Amino acid sequence: MNAVPTVLHDVADRVRTQLEPRFPEAAAMFEQCFLNTLETTVRRLPDGTTFVLTGDIPAMWLRDSAAQIEPYVRHAAADDDLRAMIRGVIRRHARYVALDPYANAFNEGPDGMGHQDDRTRLTPWVWERKWELDSLCHPLRLLHLYWTVTGDTEVFDEAVHRMLTVAVATMRAEQRPGSSPYSFVRPHPQQPTDTLVNEGRGPECGYTGMVRSAFRPSDDACTYGFLVPANMFAVVVLGHVAAFARDFYADTALAGDAAALRAEIEEGIRRYAVVDHPEHGPVYAYETDGLGNHLLMDDANVPSLLSIPYLGYRPATDPTYRGTRAFVLSPGNPHYSSGKHARGVGSPHTEPGHIWPMSLAMQGLTSTDPAERAELLDMLAATTADTGYMHESLDPDDPGVFTRPWFGWANSLYAQFAMEVALT
């Protein structure tokens, strides 16, 4: 178990004190969810980097690890050791992206663990090589948040410069159909979404200006090639890349390319990703292919359409987001469910009818309604099956039926939401 910095114990005490009068159950479980990632999944390594397990899977997902430690970043200015731990995560992200920008999850060392039978360009460092656009976006978001909070310029070394360069180059390669070097086949998939169609090349796409993603943040294959919330996320982080390239590396070529790519993706979203819904008006599709097809749904995993304000793409008051949110939180979304104890968004990654606590926390983080936020915080606290921890998914009629008892990202996202309720 890692030593917990005093500043985080102080935060836990302050949040618990603020929550107890109105949300006693949420207050009682806050500290263990808040500290779960640091106490159980973080490994400080001799080389100065930090390896972060996702929880019950012994690998480091680029996406999960960035999101798992995000609740700590806002407090990093007050503690040297906390800053060093987060810098270590960023440096390990930079190393992994340089090793393989198409991989979503990595081993601590080149030990060959994970899905080594997949037909793709594997190395012993890679646990799984599912190309997910958000896997590049999450580390860039973490880097920006860390810099904003701490002002620490030490993090901007040549390894991070390389990560920025490789991230933009990979997005460029995935922007134009037919130019991608990536393919992926799982020889014996447990479900069809574990592999790609068209002999591993994925679904056919037209040019839109957006970036193709083979898999969703759920690690399920995309139905259509352009995952809209991931492209929204890319718009946000490419703005950060352009600023970092200009301000810290004097790399005008990278800054210009990132800014241009950002504008092209934004225009692609505007032209190809908005659908006129008969009940909710203009809404964002979850996926599209640039050939006239759209998938209207949302998934609990982030980036999602529900998470648009959290990502920083549009404010919660934006009219198209409001219409999209109304659709996502309705039976029109095929992955929205309601039961005796909970209602919210799930994922085709788990059992039909299950709800993901992660989506409930995200609904709360993006809500502008105090009553809705209060209801969601109570709902999350009441559906842990008396464990005091978040799970991957749960049966809304029987929360004792759940998946993944140890899921660091869900605990961290709950902690973020509880902190927002308590401290804002």
XYZ file of C-alpha atoms in Angstrom:
424
model
C 0.000 0.000 0.000
C 1.346 3.439 -0.950
C 1.752 6.158 1.651
C -1.007 8.731 1.251
C 0.129 12.383 1.229
C -1.255 14.473 4.066
C -2.921 16.809 1.596
C -5.152 13.974 0.357
C -6.144 12.967 3.886
C -7.041 16.615 4.475
C -9.162 16.639 1.313
C -10.919 13.444 2.374
C -11.723 14.925 5.795
C -13.029 18.145 4.262
C -15.223 16.379 1.719
C -16.613 13.979 4.310
C -17.467 16.868 6.630
C -19.259 18.718 3.845
C -21.216 15.676 2.669
C -22.284 14.190 6.012
C -25.264 16.456 6.780
C -27.056 15.759 3.478
C -25.392 12.613 2.092
C -24.266 10.421 5.005
C -23.900 7.233 2.911
C -21.873 9.002 0.240
C -19.719 10.635 2.917
C -18.983 7.294 4.580
C -17.627 5.735 1.383
C -15.880 8.756 -0.119
C -12.433 8.292 1.399
C -12.009 4.651 0.398
C -13.100 5.359 -3.198
C -10.949 8.510 -3.362
C -7.808 6.749 -2.139
C -8.443 3.391 -3.841
C -6.300 4.126 -6.903
C -3.358 5.437 -4.889
C -3.483 2.679 -2.277
C -4.051 -0.321 -4.556
C -3.125 0.386 -8.188
C -0.136 2.787 -8.227
C 3.413 1.418 -8.478
C 6.325 3.855 -8.224
C 9.201 2.391 -10.244
C 12.978 2.862 -9.851
C 13.243 4.707 -13.186
C 11.047 7.535 -11.889
C 7.963 6.488 -13.822
C 4.645 5.340 -12.344
C 2.738 2.227 -13.407
C -1.028 2.248 -12.723
C -3.072 -0.949 -12.799
C -6.647 -0.641 -13.977
C -7.670 -2.757 -10.963
C -8.423 -6.446 -11.381
C -6.519 -6.621 -14.706
C -2.705 -6.484 -14.300
C -2.093 -3.995 -17.112
C -1.934 -0.208 -17.554
C -4.530 1.278 -19.877
C -3.540 4.713 -21.192
C -7.122 5.893 -20.767
C -7.902 4.382 -17.377
C -4.639 5.351 -15.735
C -5.008 9.005 -16.709
C -8.590 9.098 -15.463
C -7.794 7.150 -12.280
C -5.345 9.755 -10.993
C -7.222 12.827 -12.222
C -8.914 13.476 -8.826
C -5.461 13.905 -7.284
C -4.181 16.405 -9.846
C -6.143 19.368 -8.508
C -4.251 18.968 -5.195
C -0.780 18.345 -6.640
C 0.469 21.919 -6.218
C 0.493 21.363 -2.456
C 2.672 18.219 -2.303
C 6.049 17.406 -3.876
C 5.589 13.641 -3.698
C 2.174 13.800 -5.316
C 3.611 15.858 -8.159
C 6.412 13.331 -8.614
C 3.915 10.455 -8.774
C 1.820 12.222 -11.437
C 4.908 13.241 -13.427
C 5.834 9.562 -13.352
C 2.491 8.602 -14.913
C 2.973 11.200 -17.654
C 6.477 9.919 -18.374
C 5.266 6.341 -18.591
C 2.480 7.459 -20.942
C 5.104 9.158 -23.110
C 7.189 5.983 -23.183
C 4.240 3.786 -24.105
C 2.936 6.087 -26.858
C 6.418 6.139 -28.406
C 6.519 2.320 -28.248
C 3.144 1.872 -29.953
C 0.549 4.640 -30.415
C -2.035 2.085 -31.560
C -2.010 0.071 -28.314
C -4.566 0.729 -25.600
C -2.977 -1.248 -22.728
C 0.596 -2.102 -21.739
C 2.608 -4.369 -19.487
C 4.938 -3.051 -16.792
C 7.853 -4.593 -18.672
C 8.444 -6.550 -21.911
C 7.078 -9.757 -20.409
C 4.710 -10.770 -23.219
C 1.600 -10.892 -21.040
C -1.864 -10.139 -22.380
C -3.442 -10.830 -25.758
C -0.371 -12.100 -27.578
C -2.380 -14.266 -29.981
C -4.049 -11.288 -31.678
C -3.065 -10.764 -35.303
C -1.581 -7.271 -35.307
C 1.894 -5.765 -34.821
C 2.483 -6.849 -31.239
C 5.518 -6.427 -29.002
C 6.119 -7.963 -25.537
C 5.317 -4.559 -23.981
C 1.722 -4.578 -25.248
C -1.107 -6.152 -23.264
C -3.703 -5.283 -25.919
C -3.452 -3.407 -29.228
C -6.920 -2.061 -29.881
C -6.682 1.307 -31.638
C -8.849 3.761 -29.700
C -8.546 7.464 -30.423
C -9.279 8.311 -26.802
C -6.187 6.327 -25.727
C -4.095 9.193 -27.101
C -6.454 11.909 -25.863
C -6.568 10.969 -22.173
C -2.788 11.309 -21.557
C -2.846 14.707 -23.288
C -5.720 15.817 -21.066
C -3.778 14.686 -17.987
C -0.686 16.579 -19.130
C -2.726 19.758 -19.587
C -4.487 19.440 -16.224
C -1.183 18.802 -14.464
C 0.482 21.818 -16.092
C -2.519 24.065 -15.347
C -2.557 23.147 -11.651
C 1.170 23.001 -10.911
C 2.918 25.197 -13.493
C 5.630 22.513 -13.474
C 7.782 22.930 -16.594
C 9.991 19.961 -15.679
C 7.465 17.637 -17.236
C 8.050 19.034 -20.734
C 11.075 16.938 -21.679
C 11.968 15.345 -25.007
C 9.939 12.223 -24.246
C 6.783 14.309 -23.899
C 7.693 16.195 -27.095
C 7.925 12.836 -28.824
C 4.508 11.816 -27.424
C 2.927 14.996 -28.814
C 4.516 14.448 -32.212
C 3.552 10.785 -32.429
C -0.017 11.472 -31.279
C -0.611 14.029 -34.030
C 1.050 11.864 -36.680
C -1.098 8.874 -35.697
C -4.291 10.920 -35.843
C -3.263 12.154 -39.299
C -2.692 8.582 -40.482
C -6.188 7.622 -39.291
C -7.869 10.647 -40.872
C -7.955 9.316 -44.420
C -9.545 5.937 -45.227
C -7.066 3.579 -46.805
C -3.967 5.293 -45.395
C -3.909 3.430 -42.101
C -1.153 0.908 -41.304
C -3.366 -0.603 -38.593
C -5.275 -3.867 -38.651
C -6.513 -6.154 -35.893
C -7.932 -9.656 -35.755
C -8.618 -11.648 -32.605
C -8.578 -15.282 -33.755
C -11.025 -16.557 -31.147
C -13.144 -13.600 -29.993
C -15.467 -14.135 -27.058
C -17.910 -11.778 -28.760
C -18.009 -10.216 -32.263
C -17.003 -6.759 -30.951
C -13.606 -8.153 -29.850
C -12.316 -8.110 -33.426
C -12.584 -6.003 -36.588
C -14.566 -6.722 -39.745
C -13.096 -6.666 -43.272
C -10.194 -8.960 -42.375
C -9.128 -6.666 -39.574
C -9.327 -3.353 -41.424
C -12.612 -2.281 -39.820
C -15.752 -0.797 -41.397
C -15.594 1.206 -44.611
C -15.496 4.998 -44.194
C -15.540 8.100 -46.346
C -13.358 11.142 -45.753
C -14.890 13.564 -43.211
C -11.941 15.373 -41.643
C -12.504 13.341 -38.481
C -10.141 10.642 -37.198
C -11.087 6.987 -37.462
C -11.181 4.890 -34.287
C -11.270 1.113 -34.606
C -12.537 0.547 -31.055
C -14.576 2.441 -28.484
C -13.378 3.309 -24.965
C -15.273 0.191 -23.886
C -12.715 -1.790 -25.966
C -15.595 -2.871 -28.241
C -15.268 -2.496 -32.001
C -16.939 0.523 -33.571
C -19.937 -0.117 -35.812
C -18.948 2.872 -37.959
C -15.472 4.306 -38.203
C -15.819 7.789 -36.769
C -16.505 7.748 -33.049
C -17.938 11.222 -32.507
C -17.218 11.820 -28.783
C -13.624 10.668 -29.277
C -13.248 13.205 -32.094
C -14.699 15.896 -29.839
C -12.082 14.926 -27.254
C -9.395 15.202 -29.941
C -10.537 18.738 -30.798
C -9.971 19.764 -27.178
C -6.581 18.118 -26.648
C -5.179 19.183 -30.014
C -5.597 22.751 -28.814
C -3.378 21.848 -25.861
C -0.833 20.158 -28.143
C -0.578 23.242 -30.335
C 0.072 25.443 -27.302
C 2.639 23.067 -25.793
C 4.481 22.710 -29.103
C 4.654 26.479 -29.512
C 5.357 27.516 -25.919
C 7.693 24.778 -24.656
C 9.385 23.378 -27.739
C 9.316 26.239 -30.290
C 8.050 23.571 -32.704
C 6.034 25.706 -35.114
C 5.494 22.815 -37.536
C 3.871 20.621 -34.875
C 1.871 23.537 -33.501
C 0.564 24.370 -36.956
C -0.288 20.774 -37.825
C -2.130 20.236 -34.520
C -4.141 23.434 -35.007
C -5.000 22.541 -38.609
C -6.041 19.002 -37.683
C -8.162 20.388 -34.865
C -10.030 22.653 -37.308
C -10.552 19.818 -39.798
C -12.021 17.525 -37.144
C -14.279 20.306 -35.857
C -15.618 20.922 -39.345
C -16.136 17.185 -39.829
C -18.211 16.974 -36.654
C -20.309 19.939 -37.785
C -20.943 18.493 -41.246
C -21.315 14.779 -40.566
C -22.149 14.122 -36.899
C -25.357 16.091 -36.255
C -28.694 14.368 -36.869
C -32.186 15.871 -36.698
C -34.023 13.724 -34.150
C -37.871 13.731 -34.390
C -38.286 14.204 -30.624
C -35.127 15.967 -29.438
C -34.183 18.112 -32.429
C -30.526 18.348 -33.520
C -28.453 15.740 -31.657
C -24.959 14.327 -32.008
C -24.644 10.792 -33.326
C -22.406 8.419 -31.402
C -20.771 7.118 -34.594
C -20.895 7.859 -38.299
C -19.040 6.665 -41.394
C -19.135 9.686 -43.690
C -21.230 7.636 -46.104
C -24.639 8.609 -44.750
C -24.916 6.149 -41.842
C -25.275 7.197 -38.189
C -25.518 5.281 -34.924
C -27.770 6.916 -32.338
C -26.796 5.635 -28.883
C -24.413 6.380 -26.055
C -22.060 4.223 -24.017
C -21.120 4.595 -20.348
C -17.386 4.742 -21.078
C -15.682 8.129 -21.456
C -15.496 9.839 -23.910
C -19.242 9.611 -24.336
C -21.852 12.001 -25.642
C -23.005 12.528 -22.062
C -19.474 13.650 -21.151
C -19.226 16.480 -23.728
C -19.026 19.311 -21.113
C -16.612 17.253 -18.982
C -14.329 16.899 -21.990
C -14.461 20.663 -22.512
C -15.919 20.459 -26.029
C -19.198 22.291 -25.416
C -20.829 23.754 -22.275
C -23.722 21.982 -20.592
C -26.018 24.789 -21.787
C -25.251 24.238 -25.491
C -28.575 23.553 -27.316
C -27.312 20.568 -29.318
C -25.795 19.065 -26.190
C -29.073 19.588 -24.309
C -30.982 17.718 -27.010
C -28.340 14.982 -27.102
C -28.419 14.639 -23.327
C -32.200 14.301 -23.337
C -31.915 11.517 -25.908
C -29.083 9.728 -24.064
C -31.044 9.735 -20.794
C -34.194 8.311 -22.382
C -35.419 4.905 -23.552
C -34.531 6.044 -27.072
C -30.920 5.273 -26.212
C -30.725 1.473 -26.579
C -28.304 1.303 -23.633
C -30.423 3.280 -21.162
C -32.106 1.163 -18.473
C -34.312 1.713 -15.451
C -35.042 -0.482 -12.448
C -36.110 -0.444 -8.796
C -32.848 1.023 -7.495
C -31.257 2.916 -10.369
C -31.701 4.298 -13.857
C -29.038 5.391 -16.287
C -26.706 4.465 -19.136
C -25.002 1.114 -19.560
C -22.906 -0.437 -22.311
C -23.077 -3.298 -24.808
C -19.784 -4.356 -23.210
C -21.752 -5.863 -20.296
C -25.089 -7.589 -19.760
C -28.151 -5.970 -21.384
C -30.096 -3.925 -18.854
C -27.090 -3.261 -16.610
C -26.241 0.315 -15.588
C -22.691 1.585 -15.122
C -21.939 3.661 -11.996
C -19.417 5.502 -14.162
C -22.254 6.886 -16.278
C -24.185 7.969 -13.179
C -21.139 9.872 -11.920
C -20.690 11.462 -15.353
C -24.368 12.414 -15.462
C -23.820 14.181 -12.149
C -20.586 15.870 -13.230
C -22.311 17.323 -16.307
C -25.597 18.275 -14.641
C -26.598 21.880 -13.951
C -29.474 20.805 -11.676
C -28.648 20.489 -7.932
C -31.619 18.165 -7.384
C -30.424 15.812 -10.130
C -26.905 15.809 -8.701
C -28.225 15.011 -5.215
C -30.367 12.150 -6.514
C -27.418 10.658 -8.407
C -25.047 10.874 -5.442
C -27.607 9.048 -3.276
C -28.186 6.483 -6.038
C -24.478 5.709 -6.331
C -24.077 5.279 -2.577
C -27.134 3.024 -2.347
C -26.118 0.582 -5.113
C -22.676 -0.679 -4.034
C -24.054 -3.975 -2.640
C -22.724 -2.843 0.765
C -19.124 -2.862 -0.495
C -18.655 0.909 -0.431
C -16.946 0.723 -3.827
C -18.063 1.367 -7.386
C -18.390 -1.520 -9.828
C -18.206 -1.729 -13.587
C -21.923 -2.411 -14.015
C -24.902 -3.448 -11.911
C -28.420 -4.790 -12.237
C -30.738 -1.837 -11.445
C -33.281 -4.242 -9.943
C -30.668 -6.078 -7.850
C -27.398 -4.154 -7.263
C -25.963 -7.285 -5.664
C -25.543 -8.554 -9.210
C -22.556 -6.636 -10.571
C -19.382 -6.948 -12.634
C -15.788 -6.164 -11.574
C -15.472 -5.697 -7.805
C -12.194 -3.780 -8.253
C -12.369 -1.098 -10.944
C -10.145 1.893 -10.212
C -11.548 4.251 -12.836
C -15.111 3.983 -11.521
C -13.964 4.683 -7.955
C -12.009 7.739 -9.095
C -14.888 9.129 -11.139
C -17.236 8.730 -8.183
C -14.703 10.566 -6.016
C -14.526 13.387 -8.557
C -18.294 13.755 -8.553
C -18.541 13.670 -4.755
C -15.807 16.321 -4.491
C -17.676 18.548 -6.940
C -20.850 18.295 -4.866
C -19.008 18.918 -1.603
C -16.545 21.630 -2.592
C -18.398 23.717 -5.180
